């Protein structure tokens, strides 16, 4: 092999320098770069050490990465100490990655790198900051002629790296195109005669329509703007007409076509997983809770309602909350209580006739309603329950996978959220678990999805959602 060809192959191999938040976001990120090399600065190891004792998903990912690094160290232990600094084959722990992994330290003291940083920022970066030591590693590798790419989910750190001339990327695995997110329904113009046939037979062949399983189709008459029909593609390959809801679902009736579609899949026990995406006031949580009350208390289809949501505050956190688990959760579950009070009425207030003998307290005491922190859902096997995961846009793809895999026999799960209102600092509309689940599961017979567009909470809420 000629020397030029060897040099070209070396240059083609990229060196990905990983920030701490990438490893905390996905412990499998180390194995995601195929034939390329992966560098973990020592500052990242130090930061992982701070997270390893926590019981949340960050702590679990930190421990998983640390164990993976230890396995790599053991695989090359016979060759002597210090192999991680010299590079170890990722193939020892991965069937897909063929590159090498390095753990290196940033040098200190006066250097060409320090002078380059000083020229860009007007001062030497404080190496007491782990972020700056991670950047220093990337700069040194680039100065050695490596084809360096810095991977971070921290926007500010990506900006600093870019200012130093280092190519940067967000961690893209698990990302979807949020601008083209699956909506769960399509529209088509048909003849009035075809609509008449659908209304007569209650079903029609799906020939000519590119639809996925459980996807809805809004059919509009070509010459009659007031004539339309809603249908859903079922597993038999036919479009089935959505029948009018003659009785409200726990005193809630759909106010628009999207809510009618949502009720159709929420009330179908064969659709085991439902995702509802929409802005503030579109009715995501209310529709899910109304269906849950109907199917648990009236139809006895499930044994209880289990409600959970990520504990991520909007704005400044209020700190430690005293009391039992239930007392702590009551603050985080207040949005759920607000919807339940609307549905069954608060204590001491007039309640709808169908729910006059229920109260939130009685549901909790009887075990028909359970509130659970997502922290405690790992390891559970949830059978015959109607599970609602609210604000699911604040979950990572791995967390959503963990939650869905808790479903046991005859359990239905509903994920609700707005991908454009994310409080998790390392997620966005494209990388959150809710969007990821919608795109990966669409077309499956057990899955249904609807994107709710119109705010129905109030005229003021609709105005705010539209203009602010």
Short mmCIF file of C-alpha atoms in Angstrom, two decimals:
data_model
loop_
_atom_site.label_atom_id
_atom_site.label_comp_id
_atom_site.label_asym_id
_atom_site.label_seq_id
_atom_site.Cartn_x
_atom_site.Cartn_y
_atom_site.Cartn_z
CA UNK A 1 0.00 0.00 0.00
CA UNK A 2 1.45 3.39 -0.99
CA UNK A 3 2.28 6.03 1.60
CA UNK A 4 -0.25 8.46 0.02
CA UNK A 5 -3.04 5.91 0.35
CA UNK A 6 -2.19 5.30 4.00
CA UNK A 7 -2.21 9.04 4.72
CA UNK A 8 -5.58 9.42 2.95
CA UNK A 9 -7.12 6.60 4.99
CA UNK A 10 -5.81 8.08 8.25
CA UNK A 11 -7.25 11.49 7.36
CA UNK A 12 -10.59 9.92 6.49
CA UNK A 13 -10.90 8.47 9.98
CA UNK A 14 -12.58 11.04 12.21
CA UNK A 15 -11.79 11.59 15.87
CA UNK A 16 -14.98 12.30 17.80
CA UNK A 17 -14.43 14.08 21.11
CA UNK A 18 -17.45 13.47 23.35
CA UNK A 19 -18.80 15.90 25.92
CA UNK A 20 -20.21 14.61 29.22
CA UNK A 21 -23.82 15.39 28.32
CA UNK A 22 -23.63 13.08 25.28
CA UNK A 23 -22.76 10.11 27.48
CA UNK A 24 -25.40 11.08 30.04
CA UNK A 25 -27.98 11.36 27.26
CA UNK A 26 -27.15 7.92 25.84
CA UNK A 27 -24.76 5.39 27.33
CA UNK A 28 -24.65 3.70 23.91
CA UNK A 29 -23.23 6.81 22.24
CA UNK A 30 -19.68 5.43 22.56
CA UNK A 31 -20.63 2.64 20.14
CA UNK A 32 -22.31 4.90 17.57
CA UNK A 33 -19.33 6.07 15.51
CA UNK A 34 -18.53 2.87 13.56
CA UNK A 35 -14.95 2.88 12.15
CA UNK A 36 -14.04 6.25 13.66
CA UNK A 37 -12.09 6.93 16.85
CA UNK A 38 -13.75 8.16 20.04
CA UNK A 39 -12.01 10.34 22.62
CA UNK A 40 -13.26 10.82 26.16
CA UNK A 41 -11.33 13.59 27.95
CA UNK A 42 -10.37 12.93 31.57
CA UNK A 43 -12.58 15.88 32.59
CA UNK A 44 -15.56 13.86 31.32
CA UNK A 45 -14.59 10.91 33.54
CA UNK A 46 -14.46 13.30 36.52
CA UNK A 47 -17.91 14.64 35.72
CA UNK A 48 -19.34 11.13 35.29
CA UNK A 49 -18.07 10.37 38.78
CA UNK A 50 -20.30 13.13 40.16
CA UNK A 51 -23.41 11.59 38.54
CA UNK A 52 -22.79 7.89 39.22
CA UNK A 53 -24.49 7.88 42.65
CA UNK A 54 -27.78 9.44 41.57
CA UNK A 55 -30.81 7.18 41.08
CA UNK A 56 -32.18 8.89 37.97
CA UNK A 57 -31.53 8.17 34.31
CA UNK A 58 -28.39 10.34 34.32
CA UNK A 59 -26.92 8.25 37.12
CA UNK A 60 -27.77 5.00 35.33
CA UNK A 61 -26.15 6.19 32.11
CA UNK A 62 -23.06 7.38 34.00
CA UNK A 63 -22.65 3.98 35.66
CA UNK A 64 -23.19 2.17 32.37
CA UNK A 65 -20.48 4.22 30.62
CA UNK A 66 -18.05 3.71 33.51
CA UNK A 67 -18.62 -0.07 33.42
CA UNK A 68 -18.10 -0.08 29.63
CA UNK A 69 -14.78 1.75 30.01
CA UNK A 70 -13.72 -0.71 32.69
CA UNK A 71 -14.52 -3.63 30.37
CA UNK A 72 -12.36 -2.03 27.68
CA UNK A 73 -9.55 -1.61 30.19
CA UNK A 74 -9.80 -5.26 31.27
CA UNK A 75 -9.83 -6.48 27.67
CA UNK A 76 -6.36 -5.00 27.14
CA UNK A 77 -5.00 -5.37 30.69
CA UNK A 78 -2.55 -8.08 29.60
CA UNK A 79 -0.79 -5.56 27.37
CA UNK A 80 0.09 -3.42 30.36
CA UNK A 81 -1.29 -0.29 32.06
CA UNK A 82 -2.13 2.92 30.27
CA UNK A 83 -3.79 1.29 27.27
CA UNK A 84 -6.82 3.60 27.41
CA UNK A 85 -4.53 6.56 26.81
CA UNK A 86 -2.95 4.77 23.84
CA UNK A 87 -6.29 3.64 22.42
CA UNK A 88 -8.21 0.39 22.76
CA UNK A 89 -10.38 -1.30 20.09
CA UNK A 90 -14.09 -0.66 20.56
CA UNK A 91 -14.70 -4.02 18.93
CA UNK A 92 -13.97 -5.57 22.33
CA UNK A 93 -17.38 -4.40 23.56
CA UNK A 94 -19.33 -3.57 20.38
CA UNK A 95 -20.42 -5.52 17.34
CA UNK A 96 -20.81 -2.35 15.24
CA UNK A 97 -17.92 -0.07 16.27
CA UNK A 98 -14.51 -0.89 14.78
CA UNK A 99 -12.62 2.24 15.79
CA UNK A 100 -10.60 2.88 18.93
CA UNK A 101 -11.40 4.63 22.17
CA UNK A 102 -9.00 6.97 23.97
CA UNK A 103 -9.10 8.54 27.41
CA UNK A 104 -6.74 11.52 27.47
CA UNK A 105 -5.89 14.54 29.64
CA UNK A 106 -5.51 18.16 28.60
CA UNK A 107 -2.00 19.54 29.05
CA UNK A 108 -1.43 22.57 31.25
CA UNK A 109 1.02 25.44 31.06
CA UNK A 110 2.10 27.72 28.23
CA UNK A 111 1.64 26.19 24.79
CA UNK A 112 0.70 26.99 21.23
CA UNK A 113 -2.84 25.88 22.09
CA UNK A 114 -3.00 28.33 24.97
CA UNK A 115 -1.82 31.14 22.72
CA UNK A 116 -4.43 30.20 20.09
CA UNK A 117 -7.19 30.27 22.70
CA UNK A 118 -5.91 33.61 23.99
CA UNK A 119 -5.96 35.04 20.46
CA UNK A 120 -9.60 34.02 19.99
CA UNK A 121 -11.05 34.87 23.39
CA UNK A 122 -8.65 37.55 24.59
CA UNK A 123 -7.61 35.44 27.58
CA UNK A 124 -6.57 31.92 28.50
CA UNK A 125 -9.59 29.76 29.31
CA UNK A 126 -9.77 28.85 32.99
CA UNK A 127 -8.73 25.19 33.17
CA UNK A 128 -10.56 24.89 36.48
CA UNK A 129 -13.69 24.48 34.33
CA UNK A 130 -14.29 20.91 33.06
CA UNK A 131 -15.81 22.33 29.87
CA UNK A 132 -12.63 24.26 29.10
CA UNK A 133 -10.43 21.21 29.74
CA UNK A 134 -12.61 19.22 27.33
CA UNK A 135 -12.17 21.96 24.71
CA UNK A 136 -8.44 21.97 25.34
CA UNK A 137 -8.29 18.24 24.54
CA UNK A 138 -10.12 18.81 21.26
CA UNK A 139 -7.74 21.68 20.35
CA UNK A 140 -4.66 19.57 21.05
CA UNK A 141 -5.90 16.67 18.95
CA UNK A 142 -6.65 19.04 16.07
CA UNK A 143 -3.15 20.52 16.37
CA UNK A 144 -1.75 16.98 16.01
CA UNK A 145 -3.42 16.71 12.62
CA UNK A 146 -6.40 14.63 13.70
CA UNK A 147 -9.71 15.04 11.83
CA UNK A 148 -11.49 16.22 15.00
CA UNK A 149 -15.25 16.62 15.43
CA UNK A 150 -16.51 17.84 18.81
CA UNK A 151 -19.86 16.29 19.88
CA UNK A 152 -21.89 18.09 22.54
CA UNK A 153 -25.50 18.75 23.44
CA UNK A 154 -24.43 21.99 25.14
CA UNK A 155 -25.06 24.83 22.68
CA UNK A 156 -22.70 27.26 24.43
CA UNK A 157 -19.85 24.77 24.36
CA UNK A 158 -20.48 24.10 20.68
CA UNK A 159 -20.24 27.85 20.06
CA UNK A 160 -16.91 28.08 21.92
CA UNK A 161 -15.53 25.11 19.98
CA UNK A 162 -16.66 26.62 16.69
CA UNK A 163 -14.92 29.90 17.59
CA UNK A 164 -11.70 27.89 17.99
CA UNK A 165 -12.12 26.41 14.52
CA UNK A 166 -13.19 22.94 15.66
CA UNK A 167 -16.00 21.27 13.68
CA UNK A 168 -18.97 20.67 16.01
CA UNK A 169 -22.11 18.53 15.97
CA UNK A 170 -25.02 17.74 18.21
CA UNK A 171 -25.47 14.05 19.02
CA UNK A 172 -27.87 13.07 16.25
CA UNK A 173 -28.74 9.45 17.06
CA UNK A 174 -32.43 9.18 17.90
CA UNK A 175 -33.28 12.50 16.24
CA UNK A 176 -36.26 12.91 13.93
CA UNK A 177 -37.43 15.67 11.62
CA UNK A 178 -39.77 17.60 13.91
CA UNK A 179 -40.99 19.78 11.02
CA UNK A 180 -42.34 16.69 9.24
CA UNK A 181 -43.56 14.79 12.30
CA UNK A 182 -46.23 12.19 11.57
CA UNK A 183 -49.65 13.74 12.26
CA UNK A 184 -51.75 10.57 12.27
CA UNK A 185 -54.15 11.65 9.54
CA UNK A 186 -54.37 12.64 5.88
CA UNK A 187 -57.00 14.44 3.80
CA UNK A 188 -58.43 13.55 0.39
CA UNK A 189 -61.08 14.87 -1.98
CA UNK A 190 -63.58 12.31 -3.23
CA UNK A 191 -66.86 12.30 -5.11
CA UNK A 192 -70.15 12.68 -3.24
CA UNK A 193 -71.11 9.22 -4.43
CA UNK A 194 -68.08 7.67 -2.76
CA UNK A 195 -68.98 9.39 0.50
CA UNK A 196 -72.55 8.11 0.20
CA UNK A 197 -71.20 4.58 -0.24
CA UNK A 198 -69.00 4.94 2.81
CA UNK A 199 -71.91 6.17 4.93
CA UNK A 200 -74.06 3.29 3.70
CA UNK A 201 -71.53 0.45 4.13
CA UNK A 202 -69.65 1.99 7.10
CA UNK A 203 -66.40 0.87 5.46
CA UNK A 204 -64.57 1.03 2.13
CA UNK A 205 -61.38 -0.36 0.55
CA UNK A 206 -58.23 1.69 1.21
CA UNK A 207 -57.07 1.21 -2.37
CA UNK A 208 -55.45 4.35 -3.76
CA UNK A 209 -54.54 5.85 -0.39
CA UNK A 210 -51.05 5.65 1.10
CA UNK A 211 -52.03 5.18 4.73
CA UNK A 212 -50.40 3.50 7.70
CA UNK A 213 -52.15 1.21 10.16
CA UNK A 214 -54.51 3.21 12.43
CA UNK A 215 -54.02 6.36 10.37
CA UNK A 216 -57.10 8.52 9.81
CA UNK A 217 -58.39 9.90 6.56
CA UNK A 218 -60.55 13.02 6.29
CA UNK A 219 -62.64 12.67 3.13
CA UNK A 220 -64.09 15.87 1.64
CA UNK A 221 -66.69 15.94 -1.11
CA UNK A 222 -65.24 17.56 -4.24
CA UNK A 223 -68.29 19.67 -5.09
CA UNK A 224 -69.87 20.03 -1.66
CA UNK A 225 -67.72 21.81 0.90
CA UNK A 226 -70.09 20.89 3.74
CA UNK A 227 -70.01 17.14 3.11
CA UNK A 228 -67.18 15.12 4.67
CA UNK A 229 -66.40 11.94 6.60
CA UNK A 230 -63.74 10.63 8.96
CA UNK A 231 -62.39 7.10 8.60
CA UNK A 232 -59.55 5.03 10.09
CA UNK A 233 -57.48 2.35 8.42
CA UNK A 234 -57.90 -0.79 10.51
CA UNK A 235 -55.84 -3.97 10.53
CA UNK A 236 -58.16 -5.62 8.02
CA UNK A 237 -56.87 -3.17 5.40
CA UNK A 238 -60.18 -1.28 5.11
CA UNK A 239 -61.20 2.26 5.96
CA UNK A 240 -63.83 2.22 8.70
CA UNK A 241 -66.17 5.17 9.20
CA UNK A 242 -65.96 6.92 12.57
CA UNK A 243 -69.41 6.74 14.06
CA UNK A 244 -70.79 9.82 15.85
CA UNK A 245 -70.26 9.79 19.62
CA UNK A 246 -73.84 9.68 20.90
CA UNK A 247 -72.89 9.95 24.57
CA UNK A 248 -70.14 12.15 25.91
CA UNK A 249 -67.03 10.43 27.25
CA UNK A 250 -67.15 11.20 30.97
CA UNK A 251 -68.96 14.45 30.25
CA UNK A 252 -66.52 15.44 27.52
CA UNK A 253 -67.50 15.64 23.86
CA UNK A 254 -65.02 16.24 21.01
CA UNK A 255 -64.93 19.82 19.80
CA UNK A 256 -63.01 19.29 16.55
CA UNK A 257 -62.06 16.52 14.15
CA UNK A 258 -58.68 15.88 15.78
CA UNK A 259 -60.30 15.32 19.17
CA UNK A 260 -62.80 12.96 17.52
CA UNK A 261 -59.89 10.97 16.06
CA UNK A 262 -58.16 10.96 19.45
CA UNK A 263 -61.24 9.53 21.17
CA UNK A 264 -61.49 6.81 18.51
CA UNK A 265 -58.04 5.36 19.22
CA UNK A 266 -58.20 6.09 22.96
CA UNK A 267 -61.39 4.01 23.26
CA UNK A 268 -60.04 1.15 21.13
CA UNK A 269 -58.49 -1.49 23.47
CA UNK A 270 -56.68 -3.06 20.51
CA UNK A 271 -54.57 0.09 20.17
CA UNK A 272 -52.25 -0.49 23.10
CA UNK A 273 -50.11 2.66 22.77
CA UNK A 274 -51.40 6.13 21.89
CA UNK A 275 -49.42 9.34 21.49
CA UNK A 276 -51.16 12.72 21.57
CA UNK A 277 -49.13 15.73 20.48
CA UNK A 278 -50.37 19.31 20.57
CA UNK A 279 -49.92 22.78 21.98
CA UNK A 280 -51.33 24.23 25.17
CA UNK A 281 -55.08 23.82 25.59
CA UNK A 282 -55.61 21.33 22.76
CA UNK A 283 -57.03 18.79 25.22
CA UNK A 284 -54.32 16.11 25.27
CA UNK A 285 -54.41 15.35 29.00
CA UNK A 286 -58.15 15.98 29.38
CA UNK A 287 -59.06 13.53 26.61
CA UNK A 288 -56.72 10.88 28.03
CA UNK A 289 -58.11 11.25 31.56
CA UNK A 290 -61.74 11.27 30.39
CA UNK A 291 -61.16 8.05 28.48
CA UNK A 292 -59.33 6.52 31.43
CA UNK A 293 -62.23 7.30 33.80
CA UNK A 294 -64.71 5.88 31.29
CA UNK A 295 -62.82 2.63 30.72
CA UNK A 296 -61.84 2.05 34.37
CA UNK A 297 -64.87 3.21 36.36
CA UNK A 298 -67.74 2.66 33.94
CA UNK A 299 -66.63 -0.08 31.53
CA UNK A 300 -64.36 -1.97 33.96
CA UNK A 301 -61.97 -2.58 31.06
CA UNK A 302 -58.92 -1.85 33.23
CA UNK A 303 -58.30 -2.16 36.97
CA UNK A 304 -56.89 1.29 37.65
CA UNK A 305 -55.52 4.53 36.21
CA UNK A 306 -51.79 5.13 36.60
CA UNK A 307 -50.63 8.70 35.96
CA UNK A 308 -47.02 9.86 35.85
CA UNK A 309 -45.02 12.78 34.53
CA UNK A 310 -41.36 13.83 34.53
CA UNK A 311 -40.37 15.93 37.54
CA UNK A 312 -38.82 18.84 35.67
CA UNK A 313 -39.76 22.36 36.85
CA UNK A 314 -40.60 25.33 34.64
CA UNK A 315 -38.40 28.19 35.83
CA UNK A 316 -36.57 28.11 39.15
CA UNK A 317 -37.06 24.99 41.24
CA UNK A 318 -38.74 25.49 44.64
CA UNK A 319 -36.33 23.06 46.25
CA UNK A 320 -36.90 20.24 48.72
CA UNK A 321 -40.50 19.28 49.44
CA UNK A 322 -41.33 17.75 52.84
CA UNK A 323 -43.76 14.91 53.53
CA UNK A 324 -44.52 11.47 52.12
CA UNK A 325 -44.16 10.46 48.47
CA UNK A 326 -47.83 11.30 47.90
CA UNK A 327 -47.43 14.73 49.45
CA UNK A 328 -44.36 15.45 47.33
CA UNK A 329 -46.06 14.25 44.15
CA UNK A 330 -49.18 16.33 44.74
CA UNK A 331 -47.31 19.52 43.77
CA UNK A 332 -45.99 18.01 40.54
CA UNK A 333 -49.34 16.40 39.72
CA UNK A 334 -51.40 19.56 40.14
CA UNK A 335 -52.05 19.82 36.37
CA UNK A 336 -53.54 16.31 36.57
CA UNK A 337 -55.69 17.31 39.55
CA UNK A 338 -56.90 20.38 37.63
CA UNK A 339 -58.15 18.16 34.81
CA UNK A 340 -59.69 15.64 37.21
CA UNK A 341 -61.53 18.39 39.06
CA UNK A 342 -62.95 19.56 35.75
CA UNK A 343 -64.08 16.02 34.94
CA UNK A 344 -65.49 14.87 38.28
CA UNK A 345 -65.75 18.12 40.20
CA UNK A 346 -63.79 19.30 43.22
CA UNK A 347 -64.91 18.34 46.73
CA UNK A 348 -67.78 20.51 47.85
CA UNK A 349 -68.66 21.63 44.36
CA UNK A 350 -71.47 20.50 42.11
CA UNK A 351 -70.38 17.47 40.07
CA UNK A 352 -71.68 16.11 36.79
CA UNK A 353 -74.42 13.53 37.30
CA UNK A 354 -72.42 10.58 36.00
CA UNK A 355 -69.57 11.22 38.45
CA UNK A 356 -71.42 12.59 41.48
CA UNK A 357 -70.29 9.72 43.73
CA UNK A 358 -66.60 10.08 42.85
CA UNK A 359 -63.93 12.44 44.17
CA UNK A 360 -60.18 12.60 43.63
CA UNK A 361 -59.59 11.53 47.23
CA UNK A 362 -61.94 8.53 46.95
CA UNK A 363 -60.25 7.42 43.71
CA UNK A 364 -56.83 7.59 45.37
CA UNK A 365 -58.00 5.81 48.53
CA UNK A 366 -59.72 3.02 46.59
CA UNK A 367 -56.65 2.40 44.43
CA UNK A 368 -58.53 3.22 41.22
CA UNK A 369 -56.16 6.14 40.66
CA UNK A 370 -52.43 5.90 41.28
CA UNK A 371 -49.88 8.68 40.95
CA UNK A 372 -46.31 7.55 40.41
CA UNK A 373 -42.97 9.28 39.89
CA UNK A 374 -41.19 8.06 36.78
CA UNK A 375 -38.17 7.42 39.00
CA UNK A 376 -39.97 4.40 40.48
CA UNK A 377 -41.47 2.97 37.30
CA UNK A 378 -38.31 1.10 36.21
CA UNK A 379 -38.55 -2.60 36.94
CA UNK A 380 -42.33 -2.64 37.27
CA UNK A 381 -44.63 -4.90 35.25
CA UNK A 382 -47.90 -3.00 34.81
CA UNK A 383 -50.90 -5.18 33.93
CA UNK A 384 -54.57 -4.25 33.31
CA UNK A 385 -54.00 -0.55 33.81
CA UNK A 386 -54.68 2.59 31.83
CA UNK A 387 -51.34 4.43 31.98
CA UNK A 388 -50.98 8.13 31.19
CA UNK A 389 -47.50 9.65 30.86
CA UNK A 390 -47.99 13.41 30.75
CA UNK A 391 -45.37 15.90 29.47
CA UNK A 392 -43.55 13.05 27.70
CA UNK A 393 -41.62 15.54 25.57
CA UNK A 394 -39.25 15.96 28.53
CA UNK A 395 -38.15 12.32 28.31
CA UNK A 396 -35.22 10.93 26.33
CA UNK A 397 -35.79 8.20 23.71
CA UNK A 398 -34.22 5.66 26.09
CA UNK A 399 -36.52 6.72 28.94
CA UNK A 400 -39.59 6.37 26.70
CA UNK A 401 -38.42 2.89 25.66
CA UNK A 402 -37.97 1.95 29.33
CA UNK A 403 -41.46 3.20 30.22
CA UNK A 404 -43.28 1.54 27.32
CA UNK A 405 -41.53 -1.75 28.05
CA UNK A 406 -43.18 -1.75 31.51
CA UNK A 407 -46.55 -2.58 29.93
CA UNK A 408 -47.84 -6.00 30.91
CA UNK A 409 -50.89 -7.92 29.70
CA UNK A 410 -53.97 -5.92 28.76
CA UNK A 411 -52.47 -2.51 29.59
CA UNK A 412 -53.03 0.63 27.53
CA UNK A 413 -50.52 3.51 27.61
CA UNK A 414 -50.99 7.09 26.48
CA UNK A 415 -48.09 9.53 26.02
CA UNK A 416 -49.04 13.20 25.83
CA UNK A 417 -46.94 16.31 25.29
CA UNK A 418 -45.88 19.29 23.24
CA UNK A 419 -42.45 18.91 21.57
CA UNK A 420 -42.17 22.68 21.35
CA UNK A 421 -42.40 23.19 25.13
CA UNK A 422 -39.40 21.30 26.51
CA UNK A 423 -37.87 22.01 29.91
CA UNK A 424 -35.11 19.39 29.70
CA UNK A 425 -31.94 21.38 28.82
CA UNK A 426 -30.51 18.65 26.58
CA UNK A 427 -33.59 17.85 24.49
CA UNK A 428 -35.31 19.65 21.66
CA UNK A 429 -38.27 19.11 19.33
CA UNK A 430 -36.27 16.60 17.28
CA UNK A 431 -34.43 14.61 19.96
CA UNK A 432 -37.07 14.11 22.67
CA UNK A 433 -38.55 10.70 23.38
CA UNK A 434 -42.12 11.61 22.42
CA UNK A 435 -41.21 12.67 18.87
CA UNK A 436 -38.89 9.68 18.57
CA UNK A 437 -41.65 7.26 19.60
CA UNK A 438 -44.12 8.79 17.12
CA UNK A 439 -41.76 8.37 14.18
CA UNK A 440 -40.42 4.93 15.09
CA UNK A 441 -43.78 3.33 15.94
CA UNK A 442 -45.98 4.79 13.20
CA UNK A 443 -47.61 2.09 11.11
CA UNK A 444 -47.60 -0.54 13.86
CA UNK A 445 -50.94 -2.22 14.49
CA UNK A 446 -50.74 -1.64 18.27
CA UNK A 447 -49.95 2.07 17.90
CA UNK A 448 -52.06 5.14 17.15
CA UNK A 449 -51.24 8.84 17.01
CA UNK A 450 -53.03 12.15 16.58
CA UNK A 451 -51.61 15.65 16.40
CA UNK A 452 -54.07 18.10 17.98
CA UNK A 453 -53.92 21.52 16.37
CA UNK A 454 -56.63 23.77 17.82
CA UNK A 455 -56.64 25.09 21.39
CA UNK A 456 -60.03 24.53 23.01
CA UNK A 457 -59.21 25.59 26.59
CA UNK A 458 -60.51 29.12 26.18
CA UNK A 459 -60.50 31.99 23.69
CA UNK A 460 -57.66 33.60 25.65
CA UNK A 461 -55.60 30.42 25.69
CA UNK A 462 -56.13 29.98 21.95
CA UNK A 463 -55.07 33.60 21.33
CA UNK A 464 -51.91 33.14 23.42
CA UNK A 465 -51.02 29.90 21.65
CA UNK A 466 -51.45 31.57 18.28
CA UNK A 467 -49.76 34.95 18.81
CA UNK A 468 -47.30 34.65 21.68
#
